[in-house]
Amino acid sequence: MLQERRHELILRTLRTDGPATVTALAESLGVSPATIRRDLVELDEEGLLRRVHGGAVPLEEKDDPFADVAAVRTAEKDAVARRCAELVKDGETVLLDIGTTAHRVSRFLHGRALTVITSNLAVYEELVDDVAIQLILLGGVVRRDYRSLVGFLTEDNLRQMHADRLILGTSGVRATGAVVDTTVIQVPVKRAMIAASDQVILAADAGKFPGSGMARVCDASDLHVVVTNADADPATLDALRTAEVEVITA
């Protein structure tokens, strides 16, 4: 079994069943305990689980409700969202991530000849009546408080998709340019979105530098463009440019 698949199954087991021992995971996946221990070390280092003696436990989910996040830094988010929408060309297929900034991007896409793929229920509600847009809603488990769809069904759907551009959201951008998130369950979906897209555009207002989050989504090298505000942390923007990421300020 490939390492990526093992990691996916380990995280799914922890999300579904709670804490698990090395022995139980090894038996479930049909691999040696030594292999599982190495997997747990890597997943712990990535902030996707917490290792404990003899096994691992899932991380506590700490996302703020969608409505609370939506009311913060609205002007900055709108500026970023408008600029992201301008990067999308008519006729393209665009993936919109979960979160409030991606929802704001969708407001600037009305009336355009586009295909929009999303697991963001707020985006779906925004665009469902717009006949100019072909709208594809990914399946999955509903996270009501954060108005999104997650889980293995969402990830499996994304493996069947291809997008010209991804508008990726984040809860934090580290000094190295690494993208992080506060909620472990969203990370595999975000990574699947990145894999399905030709271009990755990170939409991050200045408050996301450094923002918050312990789980690594991707490194700067996985990004093509970052759209942010002019007052975002200069050192982090320099690190992104050094990684050959185009930085656009709005």
mmCIF file of C-alpha atoms in Angstrom:
data_model
loop_
_atom_site.group_PDB
_atom_site.id
_atom_site.type_symbol
_atom_site.label_atom_id
_atom_site.label_comp_id
_atom_site.label_asym_id
_atom_site.label_seq_id
_atom_site.Cartn_x
_atom_site.Cartn_y
_atom_site.Cartn_z
ATOM 1 C CA MET A 1 0.000 0.000 0.000
ATOM 2 C CA LEU A 2 1.329 3.436 -0.930
ATOM 3 C CA GLN A 3 2.344 5.728 1.920
ATOM 4 C CA GLU A 4 -0.131 8.449 0.886
ATOM 5 C CA ARG A 5 -2.995 5.951 1.016
ATOM 6 C CA ARG A 6 -1.876 4.672 4.437
ATOM 7 C CA HIS A 7 -1.773 8.220 5.788
ATOM 8 C CA GLU A 8 -5.273 8.875 4.459
ATOM 9 C CA LEU A 9 -6.627 5.703 6.086
ATOM 10 C CA ILE A 10 -4.899 6.411 9.410
ATOM 11 C CA LEU A 11 -6.402 9.906 9.593
ATOM 12 C CA ARG A 12 -9.812 8.600 8.548
ATOM 13 C CA THR A 13 -9.680 5.965 11.297
ATOM 14 C CA LEU A 14 -8.819 8.561 13.935
ATOM 15 C CA ARG A 15 -11.575 10.908 12.766
ATOM 16 C CA THR A 16 -14.148 8.111 12.775
ATOM 17 C CA ASP A 17 -13.132 5.908 15.703
ATOM 18 C CA GLY A 18 -10.993 8.152 17.885
ATOM 19 C CA PRO A 19 -7.626 7.121 19.427
ATOM 20 C CA ALA A 20 -5.975 4.045 17.923
ATOM 21 C CA THR A 21 -3.027 1.852 18.861
ATOM 22 C CA VAL A 22 -0.100 1.010 16.605
ATOM 23 C CA THR A 23 -1.094 -2.666 16.764
ATOM 24 C CA ALA A 24 -4.682 -2.001 15.721
ATOM 25 C CA LEU A 25 -3.645 0.252 12.840
ATOM 26 C CA ALA A 26 -1.058 -2.269 11.636
ATOM 27 C CA GLU A 27 -3.626 -5.075 11.621
ATOM 28 C CA SER A 28 -6.243 -2.900 9.912
ATOM 29 C CA LEU A 29 -3.901 -1.747 7.142
ATOM 30 C CA GLY A 30 -2.010 -5.029 6.763
ATOM 31 C CA VAL A 31 1.445 -3.566 7.385
ATOM 32 C CA SER A 32 4.084 -3.897 10.105
ATOM 33 C CA PRO A 33 3.986 -1.947 13.378
ATOM 34 C CA ALA A 34 7.318 -0.370 12.390
ATOM 35 C CA THR A 35 5.729 1.048 9.242
ATOM 36 C CA ILE A 36 2.825 2.483 11.247
ATOM 37 C CA ARG A 37 5.227 4.064 13.750
ATOM 38 C CA ARG A 38 7.070 5.822 10.912
ATOM 39 C CA ASP A 39 3.748 6.996 9.475
ATOM 40 C CA LEU A 40 2.655 8.367 12.848
ATOM 41 C CA VAL A 41 5.932 10.264 13.245
ATOM 42 C CA GLU A 42 5.449 11.937 9.851
ATOM 43 C CA LEU A 43 1.791 12.763 10.440
ATOM 44 C CA ASP A 44 2.597 14.172 13.880
ATOM 45 C CA GLU A 45 5.343 16.373 12.395
ATOM 46 C CA GLU A 46 2.836 17.666 9.835
ATOM 47 C CA GLY A 47 0.418 18.553 12.625
ATOM 48 C CA LEU A 48 -2.262 16.122 11.441
ATOM 49 C CA LEU A 49 -2.450 13.992 14.595
ATOM 50 C CA ARG A 50 -0.845 13.684 18.017
ATOM 51 C CA ARG A 51 1.348 10.725 18.845
ATOM 52 C CA VAL A 52 0.958 9.142 22.248
ATOM 53 C CA HIS A 53 2.590 6.105 23.840
ATOM 54 C CA GLY A 54 1.558 3.085 21.790
ATOM 55 C CA GLY A 55 -0.505 4.922 19.188
ATOM 56 C CA ALA A 56 -2.097 8.228 18.181
ATOM 57 C CA VAL A 57 -5.068 10.472 18.916
ATOM 58 C CA PRO A 58 -6.927 12.925 16.641
ATOM 59 C CA LEU A 59 -6.363 16.626 17.127
ATOM 60 C CA GLU A 60 -9.099 18.773 18.599
ATOM 61 C CA GLU A 61 -11.054 20.771 16.021
ATOM 62 C CA LYS A 62 -10.869 24.510 16.731
ATOM 63 C CA ASP A 63 -12.491 26.292 13.791
ATOM 64 C CA ASP A 64 -14.602 29.351 14.525
ATOM 65 C CA PRO A 65 -18.150 29.248 13.108
ATOM 66 C CA PHE A 66 -18.526 30.564 9.550
ATOM 67 C CA ALA A 67 -20.744 33.475 10.588
ATOM 68 C CA ASP A 68 -18.185 34.678 13.144
ATOM 69 C CA VAL A 69 -15.302 34.562 10.667
ATOM 70 C CA ALA A 70 -17.386 36.238 7.938
ATOM 71 C CA ALA A 71 -17.798 39.363 10.060
ATOM 72 C CA VAL A 72 -14.040 39.949 10.476
ATOM 73 C CA ARG A 73 -11.864 42.117 8.130
ATOM 74 C CA THR A 74 -14.625 42.333 5.523
ATOM 75 C CA ALA A 75 -13.105 45.204 3.519
ATOM 76 C CA GLU A 76 -9.721 43.463 3.300
ATOM 77 C CA LYS A 77 -11.336 40.193 2.250
ATOM 78 C CA ASP A 78 -13.443 41.922 -0.405
ATOM 79 C CA ALA A 79 -10.359 43.565 -1.915
ATOM 80 C CA VAL A 80 -8.584 40.204 -2.105
ATOM 81 C CA ALA A 81 -11.689 38.446 -3.438
ATOM 82 C CA ARG A 82 -12.235 40.997 -6.217
ATOM 83 C CA ARG A 83 -8.625 40.652 -7.390
ATOM 84 C CA CYS A 84 -8.833 36.844 -7.340
ATOM 85 C CA ALA A 85 -11.984 36.929 -9.460
ATOM 86 C CA GLU A 86 -10.192 39.118 -12.007
ATOM 87 C CA LEU A 87 -7.568 36.375 -12.461
ATOM 88 C CA VAL A 88 -10.224 33.888 -13.563
ATOM 89 C CA LYS A 89 -10.883 33.892 -17.319
ATOM 90 C CA ASP A 90 -14.238 33.210 -18.952
ATOM 91 C CA GLY A 91 -14.630 29.606 -20.041
ATOM 92 C CA GLU A 92 -12.402 28.263 -17.282
ATOM 93 C CA THR A 93 -13.103 25.727 -14.561
ATOM 94 C CA VAL A 94 -12.344 27.111 -11.116
ATOM 95 C CA LEU A 95 -12.246 25.337 -7.766
ATOM 96 C CA LEU A 96 -13.391 27.391 -4.779
ATOM 97 C CA ASP A 97 -12.179 26.275 -1.363
ATOM 98 C CA ILE A 98 -14.153 26.396 1.863
ATOM 99 C CA GLY A 99 -14.162 29.569 3.945
ATOM 100 C CA THR A 100 -15.401 33.118 3.894
ATOM 101 C CA THR A 101 -12.887 34.572 1.430
ATOM 102 C CA ALA A 102 -13.750 31.991 -1.237
ATOM 103 C CA HIS A 103 -17.407 32.833 -0.663
ATOM 104 C CA ARG A 104 -16.619 36.484 -1.299
ATOM 105 C CA VAL A 105 -14.793 35.529 -4.509
ATOM 106 C CA SER A 106 -17.961 33.838 -5.727
ATOM 107 C CA ARG A 107 -19.856 37.125 -5.407
ATOM 108 C CA PHE A 108 -17.605 38.617 -8.094
ATOM 109 C CA LEU A 109 -18.159 35.716 -10.516
ATOM 110 C CA HIS A 110 -21.864 36.290 -11.183
ATOM 111 C CA GLY A 111 -22.955 36.281 -14.808
ATOM 112 C CA ARG A 112 -19.732 34.817 -16.188
ATOM 113 C CA ALA A 113 -19.386 31.740 -18.389
ATOM 114 C CA LEU A 114 -17.561 29.532 -15.908
ATOM 115 C CA THR A 115 -17.629 26.110 -14.329
ATOM 116 C CA VAL A 116 -17.313 26.360 -10.542
ATOM 117 C CA ILE A 117 -16.492 23.315 -8.414
ATOM 118 C CA THR A 118 -16.791 23.663 -4.652
ATOM 119 C CA SER A 119 -17.341 22.001 -1.282
ATOM 120 C CA ASN A 120 -18.338 25.386 0.153
ATOM 121 C CA LEU A 121 -22.059 25.505 0.893
ATOM 122 C CA ALA A 122 -22.007 29.314 1.054
ATOM 123 C CA VAL A 123 -20.592 29.388 -2.491
ATOM 124 C CA TYR A 124 -23.275 26.943 -3.615
ATOM 125 C CA GLU A 125 -26.010 29.139 -2.146
ATOM 126 C CA GLU A 126 -24.468 32.228 -3.753
ATOM 127 C CA LEU A 127 -24.290 30.751 -7.267
ATOM 128 C CA VAL A 128 -27.074 28.160 -7.422
ATOM 129 C CA ASP A 129 -29.488 30.485 -9.243
ATOM 130 C CA ASP A 130 -26.896 31.902 -11.668
ATOM 131 C CA VAL A 131 -27.679 30.165 -14.962
ATOM 132 C CA ALA A 132 -24.484 31.458 -16.594
ATOM 133 C CA ILE A 133 -22.372 29.312 -14.273
ATOM 134 C CA GLN A 134 -22.161 25.531 -14.393
ATOM 135 C CA LEU A 135 -22.023 24.645 -10.713
ATOM 136 C CA ILE A 136 -20.606 21.367 -9.365
ATOM 137 C CA LEU A 137 -21.109 20.646 -5.672
ATOM 138 C CA LEU A 138 -18.765 18.026 -4.242
ATOM 139 C CA GLY A 139 -20.214 15.342 -1.989
ATOM 140 C CA GLY A 140 -19.213 14.678 1.593
ATOM 141 C CA VAL A 141 -20.073 15.035 5.260
ATOM 142 C CA VAL A 142 -21.699 18.375 6.113
ATOM 143 C CA ARG A 143 -19.936 20.582 8.673
ATOM 144 C CA ARG A 144 -22.885 22.766 9.572
ATOM 145 C CA ASP A 145 -21.062 25.399 11.625
ATOM 146 C CA TYR A 146 -18.518 26.006 8.885
ATOM 147 C CA ARG A 147 -20.856 25.424 5.913
ATOM 148 C CA SER A 148 -18.629 22.971 4.116
ATOM 149 C CA LEU A 149 -18.418 19.358 2.944
ATOM 150 C CA VAL A 150 -15.506 17.182 4.034
ATOM 151 C CA GLY A 151 -14.325 13.597 4.272
ATOM 152 C CA PHE A 152 -13.353 10.755 1.983
ATOM 153 C CA LEU A 153 -16.329 11.305 -0.352
ATOM 154 C CA THR A 154 -15.165 14.876 -1.015
ATOM 155 C CA GLU A 155 -11.603 13.692 -1.569
ATOM 156 C CA ASP A 156 -12.737 10.882 -3.907
ATOM 157 C CA ASN A 157 -14.866 13.356 -5.909
ATOM 158 C CA LEU A 158 -11.862 15.634 -6.343
ATOM 159 C CA ARG A 159 -9.783 12.802 -7.818
ATOM 160 C CA GLN A 160 -12.259 12.778 -10.714
ATOM 161 C CA MET A 161 -12.002 16.534 -11.280
ATOM 162 C CA HIS A 162 -9.651 18.898 -13.103
ATOM 163 C CA ALA A 163 -9.629 22.667 -12.672
ATOM 164 C CA ASP A 164 -7.762 25.446 -14.424
ATOM 165 C CA ARG A 165 -7.434 27.393 -11.168
ATOM 166 C CA LEU A 166 -7.960 26.867 -7.464
ATOM 167 C CA ILE A 167 -8.823 29.715 -5.119
ATOM 168 C CA LEU A 168 -7.365 28.342 -1.892
ATOM 169 C CA GLY A 169 -8.231 29.738 1.520
ATOM 170 C CA THR A 170 -6.179 29.524 4.699
ATOM 171 C CA SER A 171 -6.225 30.324 8.378
ATOM 172 C CA GLY A 172 -2.527 31.175 8.427
ATOM 173 C CA VAL A 173 0.628 31.735 6.377
ATOM 174 C CA ARG A 174 3.888 31.040 8.184
ATOM 175 C CA ALA A 175 7.075 33.088 7.781
ATOM 176 C CA THR A 176 8.406 30.535 5.280
ATOM 177 C CA GLY A 177 5.300 30.885 3.123
ATOM 178 C CA ALA A 178 3.893 27.541 4.279
ATOM 179 C CA VAL A 179 0.091 27.406 4.349
ATOM 180 C CA VAL A 180 -1.538 26.069 7.538
ATOM 181 C CA ASP A 181 -5.036 25.406 8.815
ATOM 182 C CA THR A 182 -6.726 25.182 12.188
ATOM 183 C CA THR A 183 -8.848 22.153 11.282
ATOM 184 C CA VAL A 184 -7.221 18.834 10.492
ATOM 185 C CA ILE A 185 -10.277 17.396 8.730
ATOM 186 C CA GLN A 186 -10.049 20.107 6.032
ATOM 187 C CA VAL A 187 -6.393 19.454 5.177
ATOM 188 C CA PRO A 188 -6.834 16.321 3.003
ATOM 189 C CA VAL A 189 -9.583 18.095 1.029
ATOM 190 C CA LYS A 190 -7.376 21.131 0.453
ATOM 191 C CA ARG A 191 -4.506 18.915 -0.688
ATOM 192 C CA ALA A 192 -6.836 17.074 -3.059
ATOM 193 C CA MET A 193 -7.934 20.441 -4.484
ATOM 194 C CA ILE A 194 -4.308 21.421 -5.056
ATOM 195 C CA ALA A 195 -3.629 18.130 -6.848
ATOM 196 C CA ALA A 196 -6.660 18.672 -9.103
ATOM 197 C CA SER A 197 -5.665 22.179 -10.259
ATOM 198 C CA ASP A 198 -3.266 23.604 -12.829
ATOM 199 C CA GLN A 199 -2.810 26.855 -10.910
ATOM 200 C CA VAL A 200 -3.094 27.453 -7.167
ATOM 201 C CA ILE A 201 -4.068 30.974 -6.080
ATOM 202 C CA LEU A 202 -3.890 31.572 -2.338
ATOM 203 C CA ALA A 203 -6.410 34.179 -1.177
ATOM 204 C CA ALA A 204 -5.155 35.495 2.165
ATOM 205 C CA ASP A 205 -5.898 38.893 3.664
ATOM 206 C CA ALA A 206 -3.190 40.557 5.748
ATOM 207 C CA GLY A 207 -4.637 39.131 8.968
ATOM 208 C CA LYS A 208 -3.576 35.643 7.847
ATOM 209 C CA PHE A 209 0.112 36.596 8.218
ATOM 210 C CA PRO A 210 0.788 34.618 10.394
ATOM 211 C CA GLY A 211 -2.835 33.884 11.342
ATOM 212 C CA SER A 212 -3.371 30.584 13.132
ATOM 213 C CA GLY A 213 -3.198 26.851 12.527
ATOM 214 C CA MET A 214 -1.072 23.860 13.401
ATOM 215 C CA ALA A 215 -1.747 21.587 10.415
ATOM 216 C CA ARG A 216 0.386 22.117 7.300
ATOM 217 C CA VAL A 217 -1.596 22.238 4.062
ATOM 218 C CA CYS A 218 1.258 22.899 1.635
ATOM 219 C CA ASP A 219 4.554 24.706 1.197
ATOM 220 C CA ALA A 220 5.194 27.915 -0.716
ATOM 221 C CA SER A 221 6.516 25.817 -3.613
ATOM 222 C CA ASP A 222 3.005 24.414 -4.153
ATOM 223 C CA LEU A 223 1.586 27.902 -4.778
ATOM 224 C CA HIS A 224 1.609 29.875 -8.021
ATOM 225 C CA VAL A 225 0.010 33.152 -6.912
ATOM 226 C CA VAL A 226 -0.750 34.779 -3.557
ATOM 227 C CA VAL A 227 -3.311 37.576 -3.433
ATOM 228 C CA THR A 228 -3.232 39.648 -0.245
ATOM 229 C CA ASN A 229 -3.427 43.210 1.065
ATOM 230 C CA ALA A 230 -0.660 45.779 0.732
ATOM 231 C CA ASP A 231 0.012 45.740 4.490
ATOM 232 C CA ALA A 232 0.692 41.996 4.700
ATOM 233 C CA ASP A 233 3.924 41.009 6.444
ATOM 234 C CA PRO A 234 6.795 42.103 4.126
ATOM 235 C CA ALA A 235 9.224 39.384 5.235
ATOM 236 C CA THR A 236 6.718 36.628 4.453
ATOM 237 C CA LEU A 237 5.952 38.158 1.060
ATOM 238 C CA ASP A 238 9.695 38.214 0.331
ATOM 239 C CA ALA A 239 9.913 34.531 1.266
ATOM 240 C CA LEU A 240 7.084 33.790 -1.147
ATOM 241 C CA ARG A 241 8.799 35.692 -3.948
ATOM 242 C CA THR A 242 12.029 33.827 -3.240
ATOM 243 C CA ALA A 243 10.031 30.614 -3.731
ATOM 244 C CA GLU A 244 9.015 32.009 -7.163
ATOM 245 C CA VAL A 245 5.436 32.715 -6.134
ATOM 246 C CA GLU A 246 3.775 35.698 -7.780
ATOM 247 C CA VAL A 247 2.546 38.092 -5.091
ATOM 248 C CA ILE A 248 -0.363 40.407 -5.935
ATOM 249 C CA THR A 249 -1.501 43.063 -3.475
ATOM 250 C CA ALA A 250 -5.051 44.405 -3.525
#
